[in-house]
Coordinates of C-alpha atoms in Angstrom, one line a residue:
M623 CA 11.6 1.0 -3.4
K624 CA 10.6 -2.3 -1.6
V625 CA 13.7 -4.4 -0.7
L626 CA 13.4 -8.0 -1.1
L627 CA 15.1 -10.6 1.7
N628 CA 15.6 -13.3 -1.6
R629 CA 16.9 -16.6 -0.4
G630 CA 17.5 -17.8 -4.2
R631 CA 19.0 -14.9 -5.3
F632 CA 21.1 -14.4 -2.5
L633 CA 22.2 -17.7 -3.6
N634 CA 22.6 -17.1 -7.4
I635 CA 25.3 -13.8 -6.1
L636 CA 26.8 -16.0 -3.8
E637 CA 27.8 -18.9 -7.0
N638 CA 28.9 -15.6 -8.9
V639 CA 31.2 -13.7 -6.5
N640 CA 34.9 -14.8 -6.3
I641 CA 36.3 -13.3 -3.1
W642 CA 34.9 -11.2 -0.9
D643 CA 35.4 -8.4 1.4
I644 CA 34.6 -9.5 4.1
I645 CA 32.1 -12.4 5.7
I646 CA 30.5 -12.3 9.1
I647 CA 28.9 -15.8 10.5
G648 CA 26.4 -15.4 12.7
G649 CA 23.3 -12.8 12.4
G650 CA 22.2 -11.7 15.6
A651 CA 22.4 -7.7 16.5
T652 CA 25.9 -7.7 15.9
G653 CA 26.3 -10.4 13.2
L654 CA 23.6 -8.1 11.2
G655 CA 24.9 -4.7 12.6
I656 CA 28.0 -5.7 11.4
A657 CA 26.8 -6.7 8.1
L658 CA 25.0 -3.5 8.1
D659 CA 28.3 -1.7 8.3
S660 CA 30.6 -3.0 5.9
S661 CA 28.2 -3.1 3.4
S662 CA 27.3 0.9 3.5
R663 CA 31.1 1.9 3.7
G664 CA 31.5 -0.2 0.3
Y665 CA 33.1 -3.7 1.4
K666 CA 31.6 -6.6 -0.7
T667 CA 30.4 -8.6 2.6
L668 CA 28.4 -12.1 2.8
L669 CA 26.2 -12.6 6.1
L670 CA 25.7 -16.3 7.0
E671 CA 24.1 -17.6 9.7
Q672 CA 23.6 -21.2 10.8
S673 CA 19.1 -20.7 11.7
D674 CA 17.2 -17.8 11.4
F675 CA 17.5 -13.8 11.7
S676 CA 18.0 -12.7 15.3
K677 CA 17.0 -16.8 16.0
A678 CA 18.9 -16.6 19.5
T679 CA 19.6 -14.7 21.7
S680 CA 18.8 -11.4 19.7
S681 CA 15.3 -12.0 19.9
R682 CA 14.7 -13.2 23.3
S683 CA 16.0 -9.3 25.1
T684 CA 13.9 -7.4 27.5
K685 CA 12.4 -5.2 24.4
L686 CA 14.5 -1.9 26.5
V687 CA 16.3 0.3 24.0
H688 CA 19.3 1.4 27.6
G689 CA 21.6 2.8 29.2
G690 CA 21.1 0.6 31.5
I691 CA 20.0 1.7 35.4
R692 CA 22.3 -1.5 36.7
Y693 CA 25.0 -0.7 35.2
L694 CA 25.4 3.0 36.8
A695 CA 24.3 1.6 40.6
Q696 CA 28.5 -0.6 39.7
G697 CA 29.9 2.6 38.8
N698 CA 30.4 0.9 34.4
I699 CA 30.2 5.4 34.0
R700 CA 31.4 4.7 30.3
L701 CA 29.1 1.6 29.4
V702 CA 26.3 3.8 30.4
Y703 CA 26.7 6.3 28.4
E704 CA 28.4 4.5 25.7
A705 CA 24.9 3.0 26.0
L706 CA 22.4 5.7 26.0
R707 CA 24.2 7.5 23.0
E708 CA 23.6 4.4 20.6
R709 CA 19.8 5.0 22.6
G710 CA 19.1 8.4 20.7
F711 CA 20.9 7.0 17.5
L712 CA 18.0 4.5 17.9
L713 CA 14.8 6.6 17.8
K714 CA 16.4 9.4 15.4
N715 CA 17.2 5.9 12.3
A716 CA 14.3 3.8 13.1
P717 CA 11.8 5.7 15.1
H718 CA 8.6 3.1 13.3
L719 CA 11.0 0.5 16.6
V720 CA 11.3 2.3 19.2
K721 CA 10.2 4.3 21.0
K722 CA 9.9 6.8 24.5
Q723 CA 9.0 4.5 27.1
K724 CA 8.1 5.5 30.4
F725 CA 9.9 3.5 33.9
I726 CA 8.4 4.3 37.3
I727 CA 11.1 3.1 40.4
P728 CA 8.7 2.5 43.3
I729 CA 10.6 3.9 46.4
F730 CA 9.5 1.9 49.8
N731 CA 12.4 3.6 51.6
W732 CA 13.6 7.3 51.6
R733 CA 17.4 6.3 52.0
M734 CA 17.3 4.4 48.6
G735 CA 14.8 7.1 47.6
I736 CA 17.7 9.2 47.5
M737 CA 20.4 7.2 45.6
Y738 CA 17.3 6.4 43.1
W739 CA 16.7 10.2 42.4
T740 CA 20.3 11.1 42.5
G741 CA 21.3 8.4 40.3
L742 CA 19.0 8.9 37.5
K743 CA 19.4 12.6 37.2
L744 CA 23.3 11.5 36.7
Y745 CA 21.7 9.1 34.4
E746 CA 19.6 12.0 33.0
W747 CA 22.7 14.4 32.5
L748 CA 24.9 11.7 30.3
S749 CA 21.9 11.7 27.9
G750 CA 22.9 14.9 27.0
S751 CA 21.0 16.7 24.5
L752 CA 19.7 12.7 23.0
S753 CA 18.1 12.7 26.5
F754 CA 14.4 11.1 26.4
G755 CA 13.3 13.5 28.8
K756 CA 13.8 14.9 32.8
S757 CA 12.7 12.4 35.2
R758 CA 10.6 13.8 38.1
Y759 CA 9.1 12.0 42.1
L760 CA 5.8 11.0 42.1
S761 CA 3.9 11.7 45.2
K762 CA 1.5 8.1 46.4
N763 CA -1.1 8.8 44.9
E764 CA 0.4 9.8 41.6
I765 CA 1.9 5.7 42.0
I766 CA -1.4 4.3 42.9
K767 CA -3.4 6.0 39.9
N768 CA -0.3 5.1 37.8
I769 CA 0.2 1.6 38.4
P770 CA -3.7 0.7 40.0
E771 CA -2.4 -2.9 41.1
I772 CA 0.6 -2.6 42.7
K773 CA 1.2 -2.5 46.7
N774 CA 0.7 -0.1 48.6
T775 CA 1.3 -0.3 51.7
E776 CA 4.6 1.1 52.8
L777 CA 4.7 3.1 49.3
K778 CA 6.5 6.3 49.9
G779 CA 6.1 8.3 46.8
G780 CA 8.5 7.1 43.4
I781 CA 10.6 8.4 40.2
L782 CA 9.1 8.4 36.9
Y783 CA 12.7 8.1 34.1
Y784 CA 12.6 7.7 30.5
D785 CA 14.3 5.0 28.3
G786 CA 13.0 3.5 25.6
Q787 CA 11.2 0.0 24.1
F788 CA 11.0 -2.0 20.8
D789 CA 10.6 -4.6 18.8
D790 CA 14.0 -6.3 18.8
A791 CA 13.2 -9.2 16.1
R792 CA 11.7 -7.0 13.8
L793 CA 14.7 -4.5 13.7
A794 CA 17.1 -7.1 13.3
I795 CA 15.0 -7.7 9.6
N796 CA 15.1 -4.0 8.6
I797 CA 18.6 -3.9 9.6
A798 CA 19.5 -7.6 6.9
Q799 CA 17.0 -5.2 4.5
T800 CA 19.4 -1.5 5.0
C801 CA 21.7 -4.4 4.5
V802 CA 21.1 -5.3 1.2
Q803 CA 19.8 -1.9 0.3
K804 CA 23.3 -1.2 0.1
G805 CA 24.9 -3.9 -1.4
G806 CA 25.6 -6.5 1.0
I807 CA 24.2 -10.8 1.1
L808 CA 22.5 -12.6 4.2
L809 CA 21.3 -16.2 4.1
N810 CA 19.4 -17.6 6.7
Y811 CA 20.1 -21.7 7.2
F812 CA 24.2 -21.8 5.7
Q813 CA 26.3 -23.0 8.7
V814 CA 29.8 -22.6 8.9
K815 CA 31.3 -25.6 9.7
G816 CA 35.5 -24.7 8.6
L817 CA 38.0 -22.2 7.9
L818 CA 39.4 -21.5 6.1
K819 CA 43.6 -21.2 5.5
K820 CA 46.4 -19.9 3.2
M821 CA 50.0 -20.2 3.3
G822 CA 50.6 -18.9 6.7
N823 CA 48.0 -20.5 8.7
K824 CA 46.6 -17.4 7.3
I825 CA 42.1 -17.3 6.9
S826 CA 40.6 -16.8 3.3
G827 CA 37.0 -17.3 3.6
V828 CA 35.4 -20.5 5.0
I829 CA 33.9 -23.9 4.3
A830 CA 30.0 -23.1 4.8
C831 CA 26.5 -26.0 3.8
D832 CA 23.4 -24.8 2.9
L833 CA 21.1 -27.4 5.3
E834 CA 17.9 -26.7 2.7
T835 CA 20.0 -28.1 -0.2
K836 CA 23.1 -30.1 2.2
K837 CA 25.4 -28.5 -0.9
K838 CA 29.1 -27.2 0.4
Y839 CA 30.2 -24.5 -0.5
S840 CA 34.1 -22.6 -0.4
I841 CA 33.9 -19.1 0.3
Y842 CA 36.7 -17.2 -0.2
S843 CA 37.2 -13.5 1.5
K844 CA 40.0 -11.6 3.0
I845 CA 38.7 -11.0 6.3
V846 CA 36.4 -13.8 8.4
I847 CA 34.5 -11.5 11.7
N848 CA 33.2 -14.8 13.9
A849 CA 29.9 -12.6 16.2
T850 CA 28.6 -16.0 16.6
G851 CA 27.8 -14.7 20.2
V852 CA 27.4 -17.5 23.2
F853 CA 28.7 -19.3 20.1
S854 CA 31.5 -18.3 19.8
D855 CA 33.9 -20.8 21.5
S856 CA 32.7 -22.6 18.3
I857 CA 34.3 -20.9 15.7
S858 CA 37.7 -20.3 17.8
R859 CA 37.7 -24.1 17.4
M860 CA 37.8 -24.4 14.0
D861 CA 41.1 -22.1 13.9
K862 CA 42.7 -24.5 16.9
S863 CA 43.9 -21.5 18.0
T864 CA 44.2 -20.6 22.0
C865 CA 42.3 -17.6 23.3
P866 CA 43.6 -16.1 27.2
I867 CA 38.8 -14.7 27.0
F868 CA 36.2 -17.5 27.0
I869 CA 32.3 -17.4 27.1
K870 CA 30.3 -17.6 30.2
P871 CA 26.4 -17.6 28.7
S872 CA 23.9 -16.3 31.5
Q873 CA 20.6 -17.2 30.9
G874 CA 17.7 -14.4 31.5
T875 CA 14.5 -15.3 31.7
H876 CA 11.0 -13.4 31.3
I877 CA 7.5 -14.5 31.6
V878 CA 4.8 -13.0 29.7
L879 CA 1.1 -12.3 30.8
D880 CA -2.7 -10.1 30.5
K881 CA -2.7 -7.1 30.6
S882 CA -5.5 -7.8 33.2
F883 CA -2.0 -8.2 35.6
F884 CA -1.3 -5.1 34.7
S885 CA -2.9 -2.2 32.9
S886 CA -0.2 0.3 32.8
S887 CA 0.8 1.9 29.7
N888 CA 4.0 2.9 31.8
A889 CA 6.8 0.2 33.0
I890 CA 7.8 -0.4 36.5
V891 CA 11.2 -1.4 37.6
I892 CA 12.0 -2.9 41.2
P893 CA 15.7 -1.8 40.9
K894 CA 17.3 -4.8 43.3
T895 CA 15.2 -7.8 44.0
A896 CA 15.9 -10.1 46.9
D897 CA 18.7 -11.5 44.8
G898 CA 20.0 -8.1 44.3
R899 CA 19.2 -8.9 40.4
V900 CA 16.7 -5.7 38.9
L901 CA 13.2 -6.7 37.8
F902 CA 11.0 -5.5 35.1
C903 CA 7.6 -4.9 34.2
V904 CA 6.8 -3.6 31.1
P905 CA 3.5 -3.4 28.8
W906 CA 4.1 -4.9 25.1
C907 CA 1.9 -5.3 22.4
D908 CA -0.6 -5.4 24.7
H909 CA 0.3 -7.5 26.5
V910 CA 3.1 -7.2 30.0
L911 CA 6.7 -8.5 30.0
V912 CA 8.3 -10.0 33.5
G913 CA 12.0 -10.1 33.6
T914 CA 14.6 -10.8 33.6
T915 CA 16.8 -13.7 35.0
D916 CA 20.5 -13.9 35.2
T917 CA 21.5 -17.2 36.0
F918 CA 25.0 -19.3 34.8
L919 CA 24.8 -22.1 32.4
E920 CA 27.6 -24.5 32.2
K921 CA 27.0 -24.0 28.0
S922 CA 25.0 -23.1 25.3
V923 CA 22.2 -23.9 23.3
L924 CA 20.0 -23.0 19.8
E925 CA 16.6 -23.2 22.4
P926 CA 17.1 -22.9 26.2
K927 CA 14.7 -23.7 28.7
P928 CA 13.3 -21.4 31.1
L929 CA 13.6 -22.7 34.3
E930 CA 11.6 -23.7 37.3
K931 CA 14.2 -21.6 39.7
E932 CA 13.7 -18.5 37.0
I933 CA 9.9 -19.2 37.2
D934 CA 9.8 -19.1 40.5
F935 CA 11.5 -15.9 41.5
I936 CA 9.6 -13.8 38.7
L937 CA 6.6 -14.7 40.0
Q938 CA 7.5 -14.6 43.9
T939 CA 8.7 -10.8 43.1
F940 CA 5.9 -9.7 41.4
N941 CA 3.3 -11.3 43.3
K942 CA 5.6 -9.3 46.4
Y943 CA 4.6 -5.9 45.0
F944 CA 1.5 -5.5 43.6
V945 CA -1.9 -7.4 45.0
F946 CA -2.0 -10.1 42.2
H947 CA -1.9 -13.8 43.9
T948 CA -0.2 -14.4 40.0
K949 CA 0.1 -18.2 39.6
K950 CA 2.0 -20.7 37.2
S951 CA -1.5 -21.2 34.7
D952 CA -1.6 -17.1 34.5
I953 CA 1.8 -17.4 31.9
L954 CA 1.3 -17.2 28.3
S955 CA 4.3 -17.5 27.8
A956 CA 7.9 -18.7 29.2
F957 CA 11.3 -17.9 27.3
S958 CA 14.8 -17.7 27.9
G959 CA 17.8 -16.4 26.0
L960 CA 22.0 -16.2 26.7
R961 CA 24.1 -13.9 27.4
P962 CA 27.8 -14.4 26.3
L963 CA 29.2 -13.1 28.6
F964 CA 33.4 -12.7 28.8
F965 CA 36.3 -13.0 31.0
P966 CA 39.6 -13.4 32.2
K967 CA 40.3 -17.5 32.9
N968 CA 42.3 -16.4 35.6
S969 CA 38.9 -14.4 37.1
C970 CA 36.8 -18.0 37.0
S971 CA 36.6 -18.6 40.0
D972 CA 36.4 -15.2 41.8
I973 CA 32.6 -14.5 40.3
T974 CA 29.9 -16.2 41.2
K975 CA 27.2 -13.8 40.2
T976 CA 27.2 -12.9 36.4
K977 CA 26.1 -9.4 37.6
D978 CA 30.1 -8.8 38.3
I979 CA 31.4 -9.8 34.7
S980 CA 30.7 -6.8 32.0
R981 CA 28.8 -5.9 29.3
S982 CA 31.6 -5.0 27.6
H983 CA 32.1 -6.0 24.0
K984 CA 35.7 -7.1 23.3
L985 CA 37.2 -7.7 20.5
M986 CA 39.7 -10.5 19.8
I987 CA 42.3 -11.6 17.0
S988 CA 43.6 -14.6 16.8
S989 CA 46.7 -15.4 15.5
S990 CA 45.5 -16.7 11.7
G991 CA 43.3 -13.3 11.8
L992 CA 39.9 -14.5 12.4
I993 CA 38.7 -11.2 14.5
S994 CA 35.4 -12.1 17.4
I995 CA 34.3 -10.1 18.2
I996 CA 31.7 -10.5 22.3
G997 CA 29.9 -9.6 24.8
G998 CA 27.8 -5.9 24.8
K999 CA 24.0 -6.1 24.0
W1000 CA 21.3 -4.4 21.4
T1001 CA 21.4 -1.1 22.4
T1002 CA 25.1 -0.9 21.5
Y1003 CA 24.8 -3.0 18.4
R1004 CA 26.2 0.0 15.7
K1005 CA 29.2 0.7 18.1
M1006 CA 30.0 -2.7 18.5
A1007 CA 30.0 -3.5 15.1
E1008 CA 32.1 -0.5 13.8
D1009 CA 34.6 -1.1 16.3
A1010 CA 34.2 -4.4 14.8
V1011 CA 34.7 -3.3 10.8
D1012 CA 37.5 -0.9 11.9
K1013 CA 39.3 -3.5 12.9
A1014 CA 38.3 -6.0 9.5
I1015 CA 39.9 -2.9 7.5
E1016 CA 43.5 -2.7 9.4
I1017 CA 43.8 -6.5 9.4
G1018 CA 42.5 -7.6 5.8
K1019 CA 44.3 -4.2 4.8
L1020 CA 41.0 -3.1 3.4
K1021 CA 41.1 0.4 1.7
K1022 CA 39.8 2.0 4.3
M1023 CA 36.5 4.1 4.2
P1024 CA 34.6 6.3 7.9
S1025 CA 31.4 4.2 9.2
V1026 CA 28.2 6.3 8.4
T1027 CA 25.4 4.3 10.4
K1028 CA 25.9 6.9 12.5
N1029 CA 23.7 8.8 11.1
L1030 CA 22.5 6.0 8.1
R1031 CA 18.2 5.3 8.4
I1032 CA 16.6 1.6 8.7
Y1033 CA 14.4 0.8 6.5
G1034 CA 11.3 1.7 6.9
S1035 CA 11.6 4.7 8.9
Y1036 CA 10.8 6.8 5.9
S1037 CA 7.3 5.7 5.5
S1038 CA 5.1 8.5 5.2
Y1039 CA 1.8 5.2 5.3
K1040 CA 0.8 4.8 8.7
S1041 CA -1.9 3.5 10.5
Q1042 CA -3.2 4.3 13.9
N1043 CA -1.8 1.1 15.3
Y1044 CA 1.9 -0.1 16.1
H1045 CA 0.9 -3.8 14.6
W1046 CA 1.1 -2.4 11.1
N1047 CA 3.4 1.0 11.8
K1048 CA 5.8 -1.9 12.5
Y1049 CA 6.4 -2.7 9.0
G1050 CA 7.1 1.1 7.9
E1051 CA 7.2 1.3 3.7
D1052 CA 6.1 -1.8 3.7
E1053 CA 2.3 -1.3 5.7
Y1054 CA 1.7 0.3 2.3
H1055 CA 3.4 -3.6 -0.2
I1056 CA 0.9 -6.0 2.4
K1057 CA -1.9 -3.9 2.2
R1058 CA -1.9 -3.7 -1.9
L1059 CA -1.9 -7.7 -0.9
I1060 CA -5.0 -7.4 0.3
D1061 CA -6.1 -5.0 -2.4
K1062 CA -5.7 -7.8 -4.5
N1063 CA -7.1 -10.4 -2.8
P1064 CA -9.4 -8.9 0.0
L1065 CA -9.3 -13.4 1.3
L1066 CA -6.3 -12.5 2.7
G1067 CA -7.1 -9.7 4.7
V1068 CA -8.9 -12.4 6.8
S1069 CA -7.4 -12.8 10.7
L1070 CA -5.7 -15.7 11.6
I1071 CA -7.0 -15.5 14.7
S1072 CA -10.3 -14.4 16.3
R1073 CA -9.2 -11.9 19.2
N1074 CA -8.5 -8.3 18.3
S1075 CA -5.3 -8.2 20.0
F1076 CA -3.5 -10.1 17.9
S1077 CA -4.7 -8.5 13.4
Y1078 CA -2.1 -11.2 12.2
T1079 CA -3.3 -11.8 8.7
E1080 CA -2.6 -14.0 5.8
A1081 CA -1.3 -11.5 3.4
E1082 CA 1.4 -10.9 5.7
V1083 CA 2.2 -14.4 6.2
I1084 CA 2.7 -14.7 2.6
W1085 CA 4.8 -11.5 3.0
M1086 CA 7.5 -13.4 5.3
V1087 CA 8.4 -16.1 2.6
R1088 CA 8.5 -14.2 -0.4
Y1089 CA 9.7 -10.8 0.7
E1090 CA 11.4 -11.6 4.3
M1091 CA 12.7 -15.3 4.1
A1092 CA 10.7 -16.7 6.6
R1093 CA 11.9 -20.4 5.9
T1094 CA 9.6 -22.1 9.3
I1095 CA 6.3 -21.7 10.8
E1096 CA 8.5 -21.0 13.9
D1097 CA 10.7 -17.8 11.5
V1098 CA 6.6 -17.0 11.0
L1099 CA 4.8 -16.8 14.5
A1100 CA 8.1 -16.4 17.1
R1101 CA 9.8 -13.3 15.4
R1102 CA 7.9 -11.8 12.1
F1103 CA 4.4 -12.1 14.5
R1104 CA 6.2 -12.4 18.1
L1105 CA 3.0 -14.5 18.8
L1106 CA 5.0 -17.3 19.7
F1107 CA 6.5 -15.6 22.6
L1108 CA 3.4 -13.2 23.6
N1109 CA 1.0 -16.5 23.6
A1110 CA 2.4 -20.0 22.8
K1111 CA -0.8 -21.8 23.3
K1112 CA -2.6 -19.2 20.8
A1113 CA 0.5 -19.8 17.8
I1114 CA 0.0 -23.5 18.4
D1115 CA -4.0 -22.5 17.6
I1116 CA -2.5 -21.2 14.1
A1117 CA -0.1 -23.0 13.4
P1118 CA -1.6 -25.0 10.7
R1119 CA -3.0 -22.6 8.9
V1120 CA 0.4 -20.3 8.9
A1121 CA 1.8 -23.7 7.5
A1122 CA -0.7 -24.3 4.2
L1123 CA 0.7 -20.8 3.5
M1124 CA 4.0 -21.1 3.3
S1125 CA 3.7 -24.9 1.3
Q1126 CA 2.5 -22.7 -1.0
E1127 CA 4.3 -20.7 -1.1
L1128 CA 7.1 -22.8 -0.7
S1129 CA 6.4 -25.1 -3.3
K1130 CA 6.3 -27.9 -0.2
D1131 CA 4.0 -31.2 -0.7
E1132 CA 1.4 -32.4 2.6
K1133 CA 4.5 -34.8 4.2
W1134 CA 6.3 -30.6 5.1
E1135 CA 3.7 -29.0 6.2
K1136 CA 3.2 -32.6 9.0
S1137 CA 6.4 -31.6 9.8
Q1138 CA 6.6 -28.6 10.4
I1139 CA 3.2 -28.7 12.5
T1140 CA 4.5 -31.6 14.1
A1141 CA 8.0 -29.6 15.0
F1142 CA 6.7 -26.4 15.9
K1143 CA 4.5 -28.0 19.1
K1144 CA 7.0 -29.8 20.3
L1145 CA 8.8 -26.6 20.2
A1146 CA 5.9 -24.2 21.5
M1147 CA 4.8 -26.7 24.9
Q1148 CA 8.7 -25.5 25.2
Y1149 CA 6.8 -22.4 26.6
Y1150 CA 3.4 -23.0 27.7
Y1151 CA 3.6 -23.0 31.4
P1152 CA 2.4 -25.0 32.7
S1153 CA 3.2 -27.4 29.4
V1154 CA -0.1 -29.2 29.3
L1155 CA -2.8 -28.1 26.9

C-alpha cells in the first residue's frame, strides 16, 4: 500500500486536532526520527519544518552509515560501539537504501599500517553479530588493481574493511512516509515563530506560520521538542531560557567529480591528512564524492557556501594521492553542510579544532519543559530519537509506551518489485506506482536528460509533487533526484522542464514558473564550480 505525503490533507487534520501529545520542530534526520519513534509508539505526533525535509545538514552528509574510525582513534569507544549497532539496524530496516560498501586504507608507512590494522580489527570486533564483513590486508598489487588511479611510488599495501553507504535525503523521505504510516503528521514550509506557555511558565505549544499561505496557527501540545540542529539556539531564544551549553557550527564541504577520476567501486580513506582530518573518496551515483572538511563558522545559515580554502584543501589532498591533476574546473558540484556541535561555554577558549568536540548527542531540558536535542550523526538517528521520546514521556507525563523502531522496517523496504538498477530500487514499493503512471501515459517515461547516467523521468517529478510533498524545483532537483549535488550544470539545464511539470500539478501560473527557475539558478550557481556557465 502506498503512503501519501499530502500537504493539503495534513493541513485539514491540523485544523481538527485540539492538542497533540508531541510537537517536533525540525524536519532533518533527528526530527524525522523522533516523529517516527513517537508516532510508532501511538502518540499523537506533529512535525513542523521551516523549509523542506532534510534541507540543511541531513542532505549534505558523506552518504556513509558508519561507526566512525576517526572516533575510534580518539578513544571514543562508546560512540563507535553505539554507531556500529545502529548501522546494523539501519541495514536490516532499510535494505533498499543502505548497502555494505568496501573501503580501502592505503598504507605508505608500515608503522602506521600496523596501527590501522589493529584499529580496524577492534572496529570489526565492536560490531559483533552486526558486522558488515571481515577486514583483510591487501598487497600493493591488489591495491593498484582495485584503485588504478592511485599513486604507487611509496605504496606498501593497504587494508580493506567494510562500512555502510546510503542516500541521506531519500532515507529522510522514507522515514517521513513511515511516520505517516504510523499516524504521524508532518508539514514542510511551516515555520515556528514562537512558543505558547501556560501558568507557571510551562510550554503548552507553538505559534507557527504556513509559509505558503502566510496563515498563522496556535498549536497546543503536551510536549515540544526542539530538533532544529544548528538552529537550536533560535528556538531556545524564543523560550527565553539560559542554557549552559551552546552550539558551534562546523562546516563540512564535499566536491563531486566524474567517475573517470576514480573508477573503483571501492571507497578509499585517507585517515590522516596534512591537518589531521579524514578524507573519503566514495563512489556515489556513478560519480565520486570527495570530502570532507571540518571548519568552524561563526553563525549558522540555511544554505552554507563552500569556502575557497576548503576546495583547495580537498583538491590538494586528492592530487597528492592520485595520478590526475584535478582542477577546480573538473568539479561538477560542490556543497557544504553544517554540523551542530556543542560544548560547555567554559571550554570555548580551549577548543580550536572541531575534531576535539564530541559527536555524541545531548538532551537539554529548560525550566519551561522545552526539550532540545543537539549533536549526534545520521547513523545514530534512531537511538537519538528513542532517547528524546523517552525524555518526552517523562517530562510530559505521557502514558509510557516502549520504542519499537529497533525492529521497524522503513517504508520502501518491503518491495518485491525490484529492478536491476539503484535508480528505481531506491523507491521501494513506490517504483511500481511510478511505473504505473508511465503505463497510463508513456510520454511520462521520457528522460529529462539525454545521458545514460541520469535516467530521471517526468513521471517521477509528478510523483514527487503529488505524493512526496515537493513544493519547489529545489525540492525535486536537490533532495528527491540529487542532481544538484551531482551535477549543478545539468540541474540548471532541466530546471525549466521541471518547473513546467510542477506548475501544472500545483496549479501555478507562468509567473511562478519564472520565479522558481530564477531562484533555482541563483542557488545552483553556488554549487557549480567555478560559478561561471
